[in-house]
Amino acid sequence: MSVHEREDRALRLQRVAELLAEAVTPQEVLDAILTEGVRAAEARAGAIGVLSDDGESVELLAQQGYAGAIMEDWARFPVSAHVPMSQVMRTGEPLFISTLTERNELFPELAQRGQEGSSIAVLPLAVEGRVFGAMALSFADEVEFGLERREMKVALARQASQALARSRLFAQEQALRERMTFLAEASELLSSSLDYNLTLRQLTQLAVPGLADWCAIDMAGENGEIVRLAVAHQDPEKVRWAYALQDRYPPKPDQPHGVPQVLRSGEAEFFPVIPDEILEEAIGDDEEMREIVEQLGLRSTICVPLTARGRTLGALTLIAAETHPTYTEADLQLALELAHRAAVAVDNARLYGEAEKGANAAQALAYVADGVVLLDGDGVVRHWNPAAAAITGVDETHALGKPVDEVVSAWAALTSHVPLAQPGASGTRPVTVPLVLDGRELWVAVSGVDFGEGTVYALQDVTGERALEKTRSDFVATASHELRTPLAAVYGAVRTLRREDIELSEADRTTFLEMIESEALRLSHIVGQILLAGQLDADAVELSVTECNPAEIAAGVIESASVHLPEGITLSLNADGAPSIMCDENKLRQVLVNLLDNGIKYSPDGGKVGIRLERDGNGCLIEVSDEGLGIPSSEREKIFEKFYRLDPQQTKGVGGSGLGLYICRELVERMDGTLVVDSEPGVGSRFTVALPARP
Ligand code: ADP
């Protein structure tokens, strides 16, 4: 080779190097190699191929000077193929073939294909020892590849490698930056509102045309149906068409591909190039559908699930059709990331909605009179409303987050007999359970519902109702007993009097008649007490207040009592210095009769029973005392309750309704006075009425 030739070659290489240095994008680099590079190498044609991301195939990036449909025929072929470019990529060694015969010998496949041309040189493209592609050069004439020629080609390939790798990196970086910008914009959009219908719709708008020609979001409906939330395309006319299409051909949930498949499996579906058979499958025999599919010009699709907390909420579809290049692995990653963010946004919006609903419910529960307790699956308190706090005496802050057994020690006793209803089923009847909490005796009606993730209990404090019920049953028991005894006596006496078979003396007759009279009196007394207690309860007792002399009233009461005085009882009255007061004379008499009767009645072994009056400031104190049975201190307040009797079985043979003291205290209090008792069991009792000068 002449000096001139050598200089010329160096100059040409120099020129290629300059051009490559200026080229920025991969396309510019490819153009520079395939024009100036090919010319510098004195080749007729050139082509550049690169290894695919997965390293399995060769993608032809560009060519210059080859005839026919080389770009279509050789767009993508396996690295394992027995062709020069594949071999160079596998071995990393340049390949120089001078003659067609030689080439056909080495690569019979090419011979079969009838590929024309004579000499070829195929050079690896590599950086830092890693082969990423190859450059093929074809020559018009047969070329003898001497050392210098070879070196020149290798030098050219090295320059091309550097430039191409740099530009590809640049492009990758730029694409990455674009993606990051897109993701940032999308994230901002997704977090801008809790109305996810709106934000997802805007998201699809954001994706076209940068990310896709078509972008759609479909949501999984509650009953397995597929709800199209949004479709975007740059052309609004096409969007309308897509919606109309969706109405005509609604997606079938069991479809083998696309959104239904992604919703079912929760896995992404990615077709870098949509295989014909899938399109054919979708078209079936529908000619109209065929037309639509052709019109759409679908090339490449990505369909990714919107998954949050393990649930597939919907699917995001990106379609490359008329303008967008086919999708790559990087696009899939971007789509996955985007779908992830969208799903989290949807999930958050839904959770927020539920939380808000929950907050409203909690607010409502705060006003519910029943205690509401929600336990999770582990029996830990998750809700404790104010009524629950009032019933149990434990406030919300002490209950929340703790195992319920720790909160209320009697919880097991309280709920163990409560049958749990299933949600939606007609509720079970509440069970009423007695409970001692903080020393308070309560009756609580409890019902429960098992809602799968835990249990809700409703508690109702029915202590009041229970007490009322008890009063009622006490009344029935007492009244029936107390009424039956005198009635039986009257009945017996009347039957005896009417008998004709026995002759009764006049004295016997008198005794029986007296008995009838006294028992009838007792009956009317009890009935009177029951009626009066009822009136007091209903607040229907009228007082007629006049000036009266308590000493006189007491004297009258003592006098009446002395008529039928049991044996062993002596009566006394001490009324020195008692003032006159304003009160209801009859009611005061009734009180004193009752107290004196009790004093006599509960002194079965006899003793002194007396009334003592004295001035107390402006008012008057009236004491009724006896030396009888006495009352244990624990019972001293209870004896004033309705129907309460120390000895309900009347073992000591003393009858009574249990209403007397209740009536006494109620009457005295209505005259603005007080009635208290002081007593020692076995020694006697003293009841003291204190009345003011005027009520
Ligand atoms: P009762 O009709 O049973 O006498 P009360 O209301 O008058 O009803 O009295 C309630 C209970 O109080 C009585 O059953 C009795 O046990 C007790 N009690 C009342 N007065 C006396 C008293 N003076 N001494 C002892 N116990 C009394």
XYZ file of C-alpha atoms and ligand atoms in Angstrom:
722
model
C 0.000 0.000 0.000
C 1.349 3.355 -1.013
C 2.091 6.152 1.418
C -0.549 8.182 -0.305
C -3.130 5.428 0.135
C -2.190 5.066 3.774
C -2.535 8.804 4.427
C -5.832 8.830 2.620
C -7.183 6.010 4.789
C -6.019 7.783 7.973
C -7.763 10.945 6.850
C -10.985 9.104 6.169
C -10.867 7.498 9.626
C -10.177 10.904 11.099
C -13.255 12.304 9.388
C -15.467 9.473 10.680
C -14.108 10.065 14.181
C -15.018 13.761 13.940
C -18.518 13.006 12.718
C -19.053 10.416 15.437
C -17.878 12.873 18.084
C -20.578 15.304 17.006
C -23.368 12.739 16.870
C -25.499 12.705 20.027
C -28.470 10.412 19.504
C -28.133 6.757 18.494
C -29.789 7.620 15.182
C -27.139 10.280 14.445
C -24.390 7.807 15.330
C -25.906 5.126 13.113
C -26.219 7.605 10.249
C -22.588 8.644 10.634
C -21.319 5.054 10.669
C -23.424 3.921 7.782
C -22.546 6.850 5.530
C -19.020 8.059 6.297
C -17.966 4.841 8.011
C -19.057 2.648 5.139
C -17.401 5.012 2.683
C -14.190 5.109 4.730
C -14.108 1.340 4.673
C -14.619 1.433 0.911
C -17.629 -0.833 1.357
C -20.774 -0.976 -0.789
C -23.181 -1.545 2.075
C -23.253 -1.744 5.824
C -25.599 -2.851 8.607
C -25.577 -2.621 12.368
C -27.146 -5.083 14.729
C -27.296 -5.174 18.530
C -27.943 -7.827 21.114
C -31.442 -7.741 22.618
C -31.872 -7.014 26.361
C -32.252 -10.699 27.140
C -29.145 -11.552 25.065
C -31.117 -14.101 23.069
C -31.493 -12.347 19.751
C -29.979 -9.855 17.373
C -31.951 -6.762 16.414
C -30.996 -5.067 13.194
C -30.882 -1.349 13.938
C -30.033 0.178 10.574
C -28.578 -0.570 7.167
C -27.228 1.295 4.217
C -26.830 0.089 0.658
C -28.384 -3.397 0.906
C -31.032 -4.262 -1.581
C -34.440 -5.705 -0.934
C -36.278 -6.064 2.321
C -33.293 -6.806 4.491
C -34.658 -4.703 7.365
C -37.872 -6.724 7.362
C -36.313 -10.143 6.688
C -33.568 -9.735 9.223
C -35.275 -7.413 11.752
C -34.680 -9.906 14.525
C -32.936 -13.248 14.507
C -31.558 -15.578 17.157
C -27.994 -15.236 18.419
C -27.773 -18.956 17.899
C -28.482 -18.614 14.138
C -25.754 -19.804 11.821
C -25.120 -16.410 10.184
C -22.050 -14.144 10.279
C -23.428 -11.457 12.610
C -24.588 -14.031 15.165
C -21.265 -15.794 15.049
C -19.323 -12.566 15.620
C -21.530 -11.667 18.572
C -21.032 -15.131 20.023
C -17.252 -15.233 19.557
C -16.378 -11.548 19.775
C -13.913 -12.137 16.908
C -13.978 -10.218 13.612
C -14.859 -12.212 10.524
C -13.368 -11.503 7.115
C -14.621 -13.473 4.107
C -13.165 -12.661 0.748
C -15.140 -14.869 -1.624
C -18.709 -16.000 -2.073
C -17.582 -19.598 -2.249
C -15.861 -19.242 1.085
C -18.966 -17.627 2.573
C -21.319 -20.274 1.246
C -19.066 -22.924 2.657
C -19.022 -21.310 6.063
C -22.706 -20.319 6.126
C -24.748 -22.695 3.986
C -27.963 -21.065 5.253
C -27.051 -17.853 3.454
C -26.310 -19.800 0.286
C -29.772 -21.321 0.443
C -31.328 -17.927 0.815
C -29.451 -16.880 -2.313
C -27.959 -13.862 -0.671
C -25.872 -11.943 -3.199
C -22.559 -10.143 -2.659
C -18.972 -11.100 -2.569
C -16.549 -10.091 0.224
C -17.837 -9.282 3.657
C -16.337 -8.115 6.915
C -18.254 -8.443 10.175
C -16.824 -6.713 13.218
C -17.850 -6.951 16.823
C -19.075 -3.810 18.589
C -17.816 -3.922 22.152
C -16.994 -1.690 25.094
C -14.780 -2.722 27.938
C -14.553 -6.190 26.477
C -18.303 -6.701 26.364
C -19.802 -7.367 22.955
C -23.135 -5.604 22.451
C -23.484 -5.744 18.691
C -21.851 -6.155 15.318
C -21.248 -4.170 12.189
C -21.426 -5.875 8.806
C -19.748 -4.443 5.746
C -20.266 -5.776 2.236
C -17.934 -5.005 -0.628
C -18.703 -4.654 -4.317
C -15.625 -6.539 -5.443
C -13.645 -9.332 -4.021
C -11.324 -7.882 -1.429
C -8.116 -9.344 -0.208
C -8.190 -8.592 3.550
C -4.547 -7.821 4.240
C -3.356 -6.892 7.718
C -3.651 -3.132 7.222
C -7.138 -3.432 5.740
C -8.166 -5.569 8.667
C -6.691 -3.155 11.153
C -8.476 -0.250 9.545
C -11.853 -2.047 9.795
C -11.184 -2.974 13.401
C -10.278 0.635 14.193
C -13.478 1.812 12.525
C -15.529 -0.691 14.517
C -13.851 0.470 17.720
C -14.781 4.079 16.998
C -18.322 3.052 16.105
C -18.570 0.997 19.313
C -17.562 3.914 21.524
C -19.924 6.335 19.809
C -22.850 3.957 19.680
C -22.450 2.843 23.299
C -22.175 6.449 24.443
C -25.238 7.550 22.465
C -27.257 4.564 23.625
C -26.360 5.337 27.213
C -27.338 8.925 26.607
C -30.651 7.868 25.100
C -31.255 5.468 27.969
C -30.538 8.162 30.471
C -32.796 10.571 28.706
C -35.569 7.998 28.561
C -35.032 7.318 32.252
C -35.221 11.020 33.007
C -38.414 11.281 30.982
C -39.839 8.343 32.857
C -38.906 9.826 36.213
C -40.480 13.121 35.204
C -43.575 11.297 34.068
C -43.729 9.293 37.283
C -43.266 12.433 39.358
C -46.069 14.165 37.465
C -48.271 11.117 37.793
C -47.593 10.835 41.529
C -48.421 14.463 42.052
C -51.632 13.992 40.131
C -52.574 10.864 42.059
C -52.083 12.557 45.386
C -53.926 15.710 44.356
C -57.395 14.444 45.146
C -59.196 11.653 46.938
C -61.580 11.368 44.032
C -59.708 8.528 42.374
C -62.157 8.298 39.489
C -61.053 11.756 38.523
C -57.328 11.306 39.126
C -57.179 8.007 37.243
C -58.989 9.599 34.323
C -56.430 12.403 34.354
C -53.656 9.831 34.577
C -54.730 8.206 31.317
C -54.717 11.658 29.714
C -51.201 12.211 30.995
C -50.017 8.944 29.435
C -50.960 9.820 25.850
C -49.168 10.301 23.594
C -45.862 10.194 25.497
C -46.303 6.726 26.917
C -48.933 5.236 24.661
C -51.263 5.838 21.760
C -54.046 4.398 23.856
C -54.236 4.282 27.615
C -57.117 2.725 29.519
C -57.978 1.944 33.128
C -60.529 -0.699 34.032
C -61.678 -1.442 37.560
C -62.804 -4.736 39.052
C -66.449 -4.298 40.059
C -67.865 -5.748 43.266
C -69.581 -8.608 41.471
C -66.715 -9.563 39.202
C -67.801 -7.235 36.415
C -65.258 -5.073 34.603
C -65.893 -1.352 34.738
C -64.112 0.853 32.238
C -63.058 3.919 34.147
C -61.189 5.817 31.485
C -59.833 5.619 27.951
C -57.509 8.196 26.508
C -56.290 8.877 23.010
C -55.099 12.131 21.558
C -58.066 12.168 19.225
C -61.356 12.663 21.148
C -63.259 11.140 18.236
C -61.336 7.914 18.739
C -62.112 7.946 22.464
C -65.841 8.121 21.701
C -65.397 5.291 19.260
C -63.561 3.222 21.901
C -66.422 3.669 24.365
C -68.971 2.700 21.741
C -66.840 -0.321 20.953
C -66.726 -1.284 24.619
C -70.536 -1.188 24.724
C -70.792 -3.344 21.631
C -68.142 -5.819 22.764
C -68.136 -5.780 26.562
C -65.143 -7.689 27.973
C -65.943 -11.216 29.061
C -64.509 -12.042 32.503
C -63.204 -15.389 31.230
C -61.365 -13.918 28.214
C -57.908 -15.582 27.917
C -56.029 -12.314 27.340
C -56.091 -8.656 28.195
C -57.796 -6.942 31.122
C -59.943 -9.925 32.224
C -56.890 -12.152 32.372
C -54.859 -9.552 34.312
C -57.719 -8.958 36.779
C -58.096 -12.689 37.273
C -54.428 -13.533 37.693
C -53.122 -10.300 39.206
C -50.143 -10.713 36.823
C -48.956 -8.309 34.158
C -49.412 -9.195 30.497
C -46.796 -7.870 28.080
C -46.673 -8.283 24.311
C -43.707 -6.381 22.802
C -45.227 -7.439 19.479
C -48.815 -8.646 19.619
C -48.753 -12.167 18.149
C -51.079 -12.605 15.199
C -52.778 -15.591 16.754
C -53.938 -13.457 19.678
C -55.453 -10.901 17.333
C -57.046 -13.688 15.322
C -58.427 -15.209 18.500
C -60.002 -11.892 19.453
C -61.441 -11.405 15.978
C -62.916 -14.883 15.577
C -65.274 -14.959 12.591
C -66.456 -11.417 13.147
C -65.653 -9.483 9.969
C -66.614 -6.203 11.539
C -64.249 -6.910 14.398
C -61.494 -7.648 11.912
C -62.000 -4.251 10.372
C -61.918 -2.583 13.765
C -58.711 -4.340 14.771
C -57.075 -3.416 11.491
C -58.175 0.168 11.927
C -56.743 0.245 15.433
C -53.385 -0.951 14.154
C -52.415 -2.409 17.520
C -48.766 -3.355 17.657
C -47.596 -3.706 21.189
C -49.406 -3.784 24.556
C -48.748 -3.711 28.246
C -51.493 -4.522 30.707
C -50.577 -4.309 34.393
C -52.683 -4.919 37.493
C -53.473 -2.184 40.019
C -52.645 -4.120 43.147
C -52.753 -2.854 46.712
C -52.512 -4.910 49.886
C -52.697 -8.106 47.847
C -55.945 -7.188 46.114
C -56.243 -6.510 42.394
C -58.340 -3.380 42.131
C -58.106 -2.859 38.395
C -55.814 -2.829 35.385
C -53.865 -0.239 33.432
C -53.479 -0.843 29.713
C -50.959 0.854 27.433
C -51.194 0.305 23.702
C -48.695 1.252 21.037
C -50.518 1.627 17.736
C -50.096 4.233 15.023
C -47.216 6.303 16.449
C -45.683 4.872 19.579
C -42.710 2.499 19.169
C -43.195 -1.038 20.392
C -42.742 -1.523 24.092
C -39.596 -2.672 25.840
C -38.841 -4.194 29.205
C -38.158 -0.663 30.522
C -41.666 0.410 29.475
C -43.094 -2.556 31.335
C -41.167 -1.555 34.474
C -42.489 1.967 34.157
C -46.045 0.711 33.702
C -45.682 -1.528 36.768
C -44.418 1.364 38.836
C -47.189 3.614 37.599
C -49.829 0.977 38.305
C -48.408 0.458 41.772
C -48.681 4.155 42.575
C -52.160 4.385 41.108
C -53.293 1.363 43.116
C -51.944 2.819 46.341
C -53.759 6.065 45.591
C -57.019 4.216 44.953
C -56.545 2.116 48.051
C -55.791 5.178 50.166
C -58.827 6.980 48.837
C -61.000 3.963 49.606
C -59.469 3.499 53.048
C -59.983 7.160 53.757
C -63.602 6.819 52.664
C -64.053 3.846 54.940
C -62.302 5.596 57.811
C -64.595 8.555 57.328
C -67.581 6.246 57.313
C -66.147 4.601 60.431
C -65.690 7.994 62.063
C -69.302 8.865 61.311
C -70.406 5.552 62.739
C -68.271 6.138 65.838
C -69.849 9.544 66.229
C -73.298 7.976 66.030
C -72.302 5.272 68.513
C -71.216 7.968 70.947
C -74.869 8.958 71.282
C -76.333 5.483 71.435
C -77.745 4.644 74.855
C -76.644 1.014 74.603
C -73.065 0.120 75.329
C -71.334 -0.967 72.113
C -68.128 -2.981 72.406
C -66.196 -4.159 69.363
C -63.578 -6.864 69.812
C -61.175 -8.052 67.151
C -60.420 -11.703 66.478
C -58.019 -11.811 69.455
C -60.545 -10.377 71.871
C -58.840 -6.993 71.963
C -61.088 -3.961 72.443
C -61.330 -1.882 69.244
C -64.350 0.222 70.084
C -65.822 1.208 73.446
C -68.541 3.799 73.327
C -69.496 6.162 76.180
C -72.494 4.023 77.157
C -70.193 0.992 77.468
C -67.959 3.122 79.672
C -70.921 4.166 81.835
C -72.165 0.599 82.283
C -68.781 -0.958 83.034
C -67.271 2.013 84.847
C -64.163 1.754 82.610
C -63.521 4.647 80.252
C -62.550 4.340 76.617
C -58.885 5.264 77.092
C -58.428 2.431 79.578
C -60.228 -0.080 77.405
C -58.975 0.472 73.841
C -56.260 -1.862 72.633
C -56.439 -4.160 75.665
C -57.744 -7.708 75.889
C -61.312 -7.352 77.107
C -60.782 -9.811 79.982
C -58.241 -7.384 81.398
C -60.615 -4.471 81.004
C -63.608 -6.117 82.684
C -62.718 -9.131 84.792
C -66.275 -10.408 84.713
C -66.395 -10.280 80.893
C -66.370 -14.039 80.437
C -69.216 -14.403 82.936
C -71.055 -11.637 81.162
C -70.824 -13.031 77.645
C -70.325 -16.773 77.979
C -74.046 -17.488 77.620
C -74.653 -14.977 74.864
C -75.367 -16.724 71.554
C -73.545 -14.944 68.717
C -75.652 -14.010 65.715
C -74.161 -13.999 62.216
C -74.210 -10.658 60.442
C -77.366 -10.200 58.422
C -79.158 -12.987 60.275
C -82.050 -11.884 62.433
C -80.439 -10.986 65.768
C -80.558 -13.260 68.744
C -82.433 -12.212 71.859
C -80.309 -10.458 74.450
C -79.414 -12.463 77.517
C -79.784 -10.728 80.874
C -76.894 -11.395 83.211
C -76.280 -10.244 86.804
C -72.929 -8.603 87.324
C -70.997 -7.037 90.165
C -68.805 -4.183 88.906
C -66.902 -1.930 91.312
C -69.192 -3.233 94.044
C -72.253 -2.132 92.065
C -74.859 -4.801 91.449
C -76.041 -4.586 87.877
C -78.274 -6.448 85.517
C -76.990 -6.226 81.970
C -78.771 -7.395 78.828
C -76.139 -8.582 76.345
C -76.387 -9.525 72.679
C -73.592 -10.183 70.213
C -72.879 -10.430 66.506
C -69.920 -12.269 65.004
C -68.858 -10.359 61.884
C -66.013 -12.640 60.854
C -63.115 -10.424 61.877
C -64.385 -10.046 65.406
C -67.450 -9.554 67.554
C -69.713 -6.647 68.385
C -71.525 -6.728 71.706
C -74.427 -4.505 72.700
C -74.840 -3.979 76.441
C -77.897 -2.538 78.094
C -78.129 -1.649 81.769
C -81.466 -3.123 82.783
C -80.928 -2.832 86.552
C -83.804 -0.350 86.815
C -86.178 -2.542 84.855
C -85.090 -5.540 86.883
C -85.812 -3.697 90.134
C -89.245 -2.770 88.851
C -89.883 -6.323 87.828
C -88.773 -7.521 91.230
C -91.069 -5.019 92.935
C -93.940 -6.304 90.851
C -93.276 -9.926 91.694
C -92.750 -9.007 95.348
C -96.067 -7.270 95.281
C -97.828 -10.240 93.783
C -96.232 -12.546 96.334
C -96.993 -10.300 99.314
C -100.435 -9.246 98.231
C -101.563 -12.765 97.462
C -100.239 -13.985 100.782
C -101.510 -11.101 102.844
C -104.939 -11.120 101.233
C -105.347 -14.853 101.305
C -104.919 -15.169 105.104
C -107.792 -12.873 106.147
C -109.946 -14.068 103.267
C -109.473 -17.676 104.393
C -110.409 -16.679 107.952
C -113.555 -14.842 106.804
C -114.547 -17.696 104.515
C -114.045 -20.267 107.290
C -116.051 -18.219 109.771
C -118.927 -17.649 107.345
C -119.107 -21.347 106.449
C -119.175 -22.325 110.109
C -121.930 -19.815 110.814
C -124.034 -21.197 107.963
C -123.715 -24.813 108.936
C -127.046 -26.270 110.046
C -125.733 -29.476 111.455
C -124.048 -27.850 114.418
C -125.733 -25.780 117.014
C -123.685 -22.631 117.808
C -123.993 -20.818 121.081
C -124.623 -17.070 121.013
C -121.086 -16.503 122.349
C -119.546 -18.570 119.512
C -121.580 -16.635 116.960
C -120.323 -13.371 118.426
C -116.722 -14.607 118.284
C -117.072 -15.597 114.640
C -118.742 -12.339 113.698
C -116.035 -10.363 115.508
C -113.429 -12.373 113.636
C -115.110 -11.618 110.336
C -115.207 -7.954 111.254
C -111.540 -7.750 112.260
C -110.299 -9.763 109.286
C -112.395 -7.628 106.934
C -110.830 -4.591 108.545
C -107.360 -6.062 108.022
C -108.223 -6.746 104.414
C -109.411 -3.241 103.836
C -106.317 -1.964 105.618
C -104.031 -3.865 103.245
C -106.034 -2.876 100.188
C -105.948 0.700 101.470
C -102.148 0.501 101.835
C -101.730 -0.880 98.327
C -103.931 1.856 96.906
C -102.142 4.556 98.868
C -98.691 3.282 97.803
C -99.902 3.372 94.200
C -101.123 6.932 94.661
C -97.837 7.981 96.243
C -95.973 6.453 93.288
C -98.189 8.328 90.898
C -97.758 11.476 92.994
C -101.529 11.658 93.306
C -101.807 12.188 97.066
C -103.247 15.528 98.062
C -102.376 17.079 101.410
C -104.695 19.375 103.268
C -102.584 21.406 105.621
C -104.156 22.946 108.675
C -102.922 24.026 112.066
C -102.972 21.003 114.295
C -101.748 19.792 117.626
C -99.511 16.713 117.349
C -99.913 15.943 121.041
C -103.663 15.567 120.577
C -103.212 13.380 117.545
C -100.729 11.143 119.394
C -103.129 10.836 122.350
C -105.919 9.697 119.998
C -103.639 7.085 118.411
C -102.598 5.710 121.818
C -106.184 5.571 122.899
C -107.301 3.579 119.854
C -104.387 1.176 120.226
C -105.154 0.503 123.866
C -108.541 -0.992 122.893
C -107.062 -4.230 121.486
C -103.751 -4.299 123.219
C -101.930 -7.657 123.217
C -100.813 -9.095 126.457
C -97.547 -7.867 127.906
C -97.572 -4.533 126.097
C -97.839 -1.277 127.960
C -98.400 2.015 126.185
C -97.105 5.451 127.194
C -97.336 9.008 125.950
C -95.081 11.940 126.777
C -96.171 15.116 124.988
C -94.768 17.859 127.212
C -93.899 21.067 125.380
C -94.930 19.852 121.914
C -95.712 22.860 119.719
C -98.627 23.089 117.352
C -97.596 22.845 113.704
C -99.074 23.220 110.230
C -99.621 19.778 108.718
C -102.132 17.286 107.296
C -103.738 15.932 110.421
C -105.068 12.704 108.885
C -101.795 11.850 107.262
C -99.854 12.445 110.470
C -102.323 10.238 112.295
C -101.891 7.531 109.712
C -98.102 7.696 110.184
C -98.321 7.425 113.957
C -100.864 4.568 113.781
C -98.512 2.673 111.530
C -95.432 3.260 113.686
C -97.234 2.381 116.885
C -98.776 -0.725 115.298
C -95.314 -1.840 114.181
C -93.899 -1.209 117.644
C -96.582 -3.460 119.130
C -96.448 -6.012 116.308
C -92.667 -6.456 116.496
C -92.645 -6.815 120.287
C -93.880 -10.399 120.470
C -92.577 -10.774 124.004
C -94.255 -7.605 125.215
C -92.627 -4.494 126.632
C -93.145 -0.784 126.681
C -94.292 0.948 123.514
C -94.589 4.710 123.649
C -94.828 7.997 121.858
C -92.783 10.989 122.990
C -93.093 14.487 121.539
C -90.839 17.470 121.996
C -90.214 20.887 120.490
C -87.362 21.026 117.997
C -86.633 24.658 117.203
C -89.817 25.781 115.525
C -90.773 22.247 114.591
C -91.703 19.101 116.423
C -90.000 15.743 117.030
C -92.204 12.669 117.497
C -90.502 9.446 118.671
C -92.197 6.061 118.606
C -90.179 3.512 120.532
C -90.472 -0.098 121.585
C -88.517 -2.816 123.391
C -89.138 -5.434 120.676
C -87.129 -7.388 118.149
C -85.042 -4.507 116.850
C -83.574 -4.163 113.365
C -80.037 -5.120 112.288
C -78.092 -2.077 111.072
C -77.729 -3.494 107.531
C -81.510 -3.507 107.148
C -82.300 -0.099 108.607
C -82.626 1.675 105.277
C -84.142 -1.216 103.374
C -87.183 -1.440 105.657
C -88.376 1.820 104.096
C -88.445 0.221 100.653
C -91.711 -0.923 99.167
C -92.652 -4.519 100.113
C -89.460 -4.971 102.086
C -89.857 -7.178 105.112
C -87.172 -8.451 107.439
C -88.909 -11.723 107.761
C -90.783 -12.277 104.545
C -91.618 -15.892 105.414
C -93.304 -14.614 108.541
C -91.731 -17.341 110.589
C -92.397 -15.291 113.672
C -96.067 -15.277 112.794
C -96.249 -11.556 112.272
C -97.974 -10.559 109.030
C -97.618 -7.385 107.039
C -97.537 -6.003 103.517
C -94.109 -4.384 103.717
C -95.760 -1.138 102.641
C -96.257 0.555 106.032
C -92.855 2.208 106.483
C -92.645 3.105 102.797
C -95.952 4.949 103.108
C -94.884 6.588 106.394
C -91.688 7.992 105.027
C -93.321 9.163 101.784
C -96.062 10.979 103.731
C -93.638 12.600 106.185
C -91.388 13.765 103.380
C -94.376 15.257 101.590
C -94.909 17.366 104.690
C -91.234 18.428 104.421
C -90.267 16.260 107.371
C -87.945 13.309 107.892
C -88.388 9.795 109.252
C -85.373 7.886 110.592
C -84.848 4.793 112.709
C -82.464 3.913 115.459
C -82.432 0.370 116.744
C -80.579 -2.388 118.513
C -81.497 -5.986 117.720
C -83.031 -7.653 120.748
C -83.275 -4.367 122.657
C -85.759 -2.285 120.694
C -86.276 0.379 118.071
C -86.955 4.095 117.944
C -88.574 5.738 114.910
C -88.291 9.536 114.861
C -90.517 11.826 112.824
C -89.259 15.407 112.542
C -91.750 17.924 111.165
C -91.212 21.624 110.553
C -93.584 24.260 111.948
C -95.087 24.753 108.495
C -94.335 22.818 105.354
P -94.920 -4.628 107.465
O -96.241 -4.608 106.889
O -94.134 -5.863 107.151
O -94.898 -4.281 108.908
P -93.466 -2.152 107.191
O -93.111 -1.392 106.005
O -94.292 -1.472 108.230
O -94.156 -3.487 106.718
O -92.151 -2.656 107.857
C -91.161 -3.267 107.099
C -90.338 -4.220 107.919
O -89.594 -3.507 108.896
C -91.160 -5.164 108.723
O -91.485 -6.324 108.011
C -90.268 -5.467 109.913
O -89.437 -6.531 109.588
C -89.440 -4.218 110.057
N -89.963 -3.366 111.168
C -90.811 -2.324 111.089
N -91.010 -1.772 112.269
C -90.276 -2.472 113.140
C -90.082 -2.398 114.576
N -90.687 -1.475 115.311
N -89.280 -3.311 115.151
C -88.679 -4.261 114.413
N -88.813 -4.377 113.064
C -89.620 -3.495 112.452
